[in-house]
Amino acid sequence: MHSAQSLFQATDFNLAPLTPVVDRGFADDVLHGLALPQKQLHAKYFYDQQGSDYFDQICQLPEYYPYQTELDLLPQVATDLAGTFTADCTIVEFGAGSLVKIKPLLSAISSIRQFIPIDISGIHLEMASQQLQSDFPDLAVLPVVGDFCFPVELPVIGNQQKVGFFPGSTIGNFCPAQAASFLKNARFTLGPDSCLLIGVDTKKSPLYLHNAYNDAQGITAKFNRNILSRINRELGANFTPEKFEHYAFYNAGQGRVEMHLVSTSEQVVDVLGSSVAFAAGESIHTENSYKYTPDEFCQLAASAGWQVERTWLAKQDLFATYLLRNRG
Ligand code: AVJ
């Protein structure tokens, strides 16, 4: 098991370290990514506490349609699923964030007994879990701080049916091959007879996509640059975030929105004792956000052993939610 731990275990350590501890996994990933010919940073590193806050602000932007579009679709999805999940079940949410999207499911599906939200952002998850627990006192809320890029050990083993929940088109951050291996891992984690409810953004007009990742208020730019501030904070680097320009565009050939940070001048940055040189105009690739047509997504799911049982499409096909069943 890799970097997954229960919040409840984490609080057993009551002695705080006196000096900041460098997270070697983070440090190694950053040094490796910045040494590649096309410099890159993994999108999961956006989500420190500041980044999770920026992401919540993105979700309130008029241009960023995936959030509200999916949220508007969920009450109908939940009503339809109430008849499918009639026996006691456990929901496992991957990349749970602020725990908003689970609420319509909890309200409509009374057979949900346990909820296991997994997120990489510990404090954010802990606060959201406490709030959810007080809103749903009869539900067992068992948060797990972990990186779902790796198999995660679930805190409760029971023989209840497990239903995975992976909203927000977070799967779009993986390239298709990684997405297939995530889906295979999830099938293993959730076990036989499991289902996975997954939200996936659709292909659409490039201009519409462009606007969603280039908002007028510049919040997405702040979110993007925060990854450099985080590297400064946690790894003692000396990036000047203002010397990098937010650049996001739809790459139609690859079917993905790419986000980059483009160096506005020639510069050298110190990261953990390594000098990282940037040419003027050179970019760090910080995120991919793949978009799938329903046909493409059904094929991807099938390649990982999941059968698409139901599809819900939002207005103008702006977003899709799929119920997948483990074919065993
Ligand atoms: C949370 C990964 C789904 O890719 O649309 C929002 C993150 N990046 N604006 C996405 C994001 C820029 C978002 N995901």
Coordinates of N, CA, C and O and ligand atoms in Angstrom, one line a residue, residues 46-47 55 58 64 66 168-170 173 212-213 220 223 259 287-289 291, ligand 1:
F46 N -1.5 19.9 -7.5 CA -2.2 21.1 -7.3 C -2.9 21.2 -5.9 O -3.1 22.3 -5.4
Y47 N -3.2 20.1 -5.4 CA -4.2 20.1 -4.3 C -3.6 20.1 -2.9 O -3.8 19.2 -2.1
F55 N -9.5 25.5 -6.2 CA -10.3 24.6 -7.0 C -11.8 24.8 -6.7 O -12.7 24.9 -7.6
I58 N -12.9 27.8 -8.5 CA -13.1 27.5 -10.0 C -14.5 26.9 -10.2 O -15.2 27.3 -11.1
Y64 N -16.7 27.7 -15.9 CA -16.3 26.3 -15.6 C -17.5 25.4 -15.4 O -18.0 25.1 -14.3
P66 N -18.2 22.1 -16.0 CA -18.3 20.7 -15.6 C -18.9 20.6 -14.2 O -19.7 19.7 -13.9
G168 N -16.7 14.5 -11.3 CA -15.9 15.6 -11.7 C -15.0 15.5 -12.9 O -14.2 16.4 -13.2
S169 N -15.0 14.3 -13.6 CA -14.1 14.1 -14.7 C -12.7 14.1 -14.3 O -11.8 14.4 -15.0
T170 N -12.5 13.7 -13.0 CA -11.1 13.6 -12.5 C -10.3 12.6 -13.3 O -9.1 12.7 -13.5
N173 N -7.7 13.5 -15.9 CA -6.3 13.9 -15.6 C -5.3 12.8 -16.1 O -4.2 13.0 -16.2
A212 N -13.6 27.6 -20.5 CA -13.7 27.0 -19.2 C -12.3 26.9 -18.4 O -12.3 26.9 -17.2
Y213 N -11.2 26.9 -19.2 CA -9.9 26.8 -18.6 C -9.1 28.2 -18.7 O -8.0 28.2 -18.3
T220 N -8.2 30.3 -12.5 CA -7.5 29.1 -13.0 C -6.0 29.4 -13.1 O -5.2 28.5 -12.8
F223 N -4.7 29.1 -9.7 CA -4.7 27.7 -9.3 C -3.4 27.0 -10.0 O -2.7 26.3 -9.3
M259 N -2.8 22.2 -19.7 CA -2.4 23.5 -19.0 C -0.9 23.5 -18.9 O -0.3 22.4 -18.6
E287 N -1.0 20.0 -16.5 CA -2.3 19.2 -16.4 C -2.8 18.8 -17.8 O -2.6 19.6 -18.8
N288 N -3.3 17.6 -17.9 CA -4.1 17.2 -19.0 C -5.5 16.9 -18.5 O -5.7 16.4 -17.4
S289 N -6.5 17.3 -19.3 CA -7.9 17.1 -19.0 C -8.6 16.5 -20.2 O -9.1 17.2 -21.1
K291 N -11.1 14.5 -22.7 CA -12.6 14.6 -22.9 C -12.9 13.3 -23.7 O -12.2 13.0 -24.6
Ligands
AVJ1 C1 -10.7 18.4 -11.2 C2 -9.2 17.5 -12.8 C3 -11.6 17.5 -13.3 O1 -9.5 18.9 -15.3 O2 -11.3 20.1 -15.4 C4 -10.1 22.8 -13.4 C5 -9.2 20.5 -12.8 N1 -8.1 22.3 -14.0 N2 -9.6 23.9 -14.1 C6 -10.4 19.6 -14.8 C7 -9.2 21.8 -13.4 C8 -8.4 23.6 -14.4 C9 -10.4 19.7 -13.2 N3 -10.5 18.3 -12.6

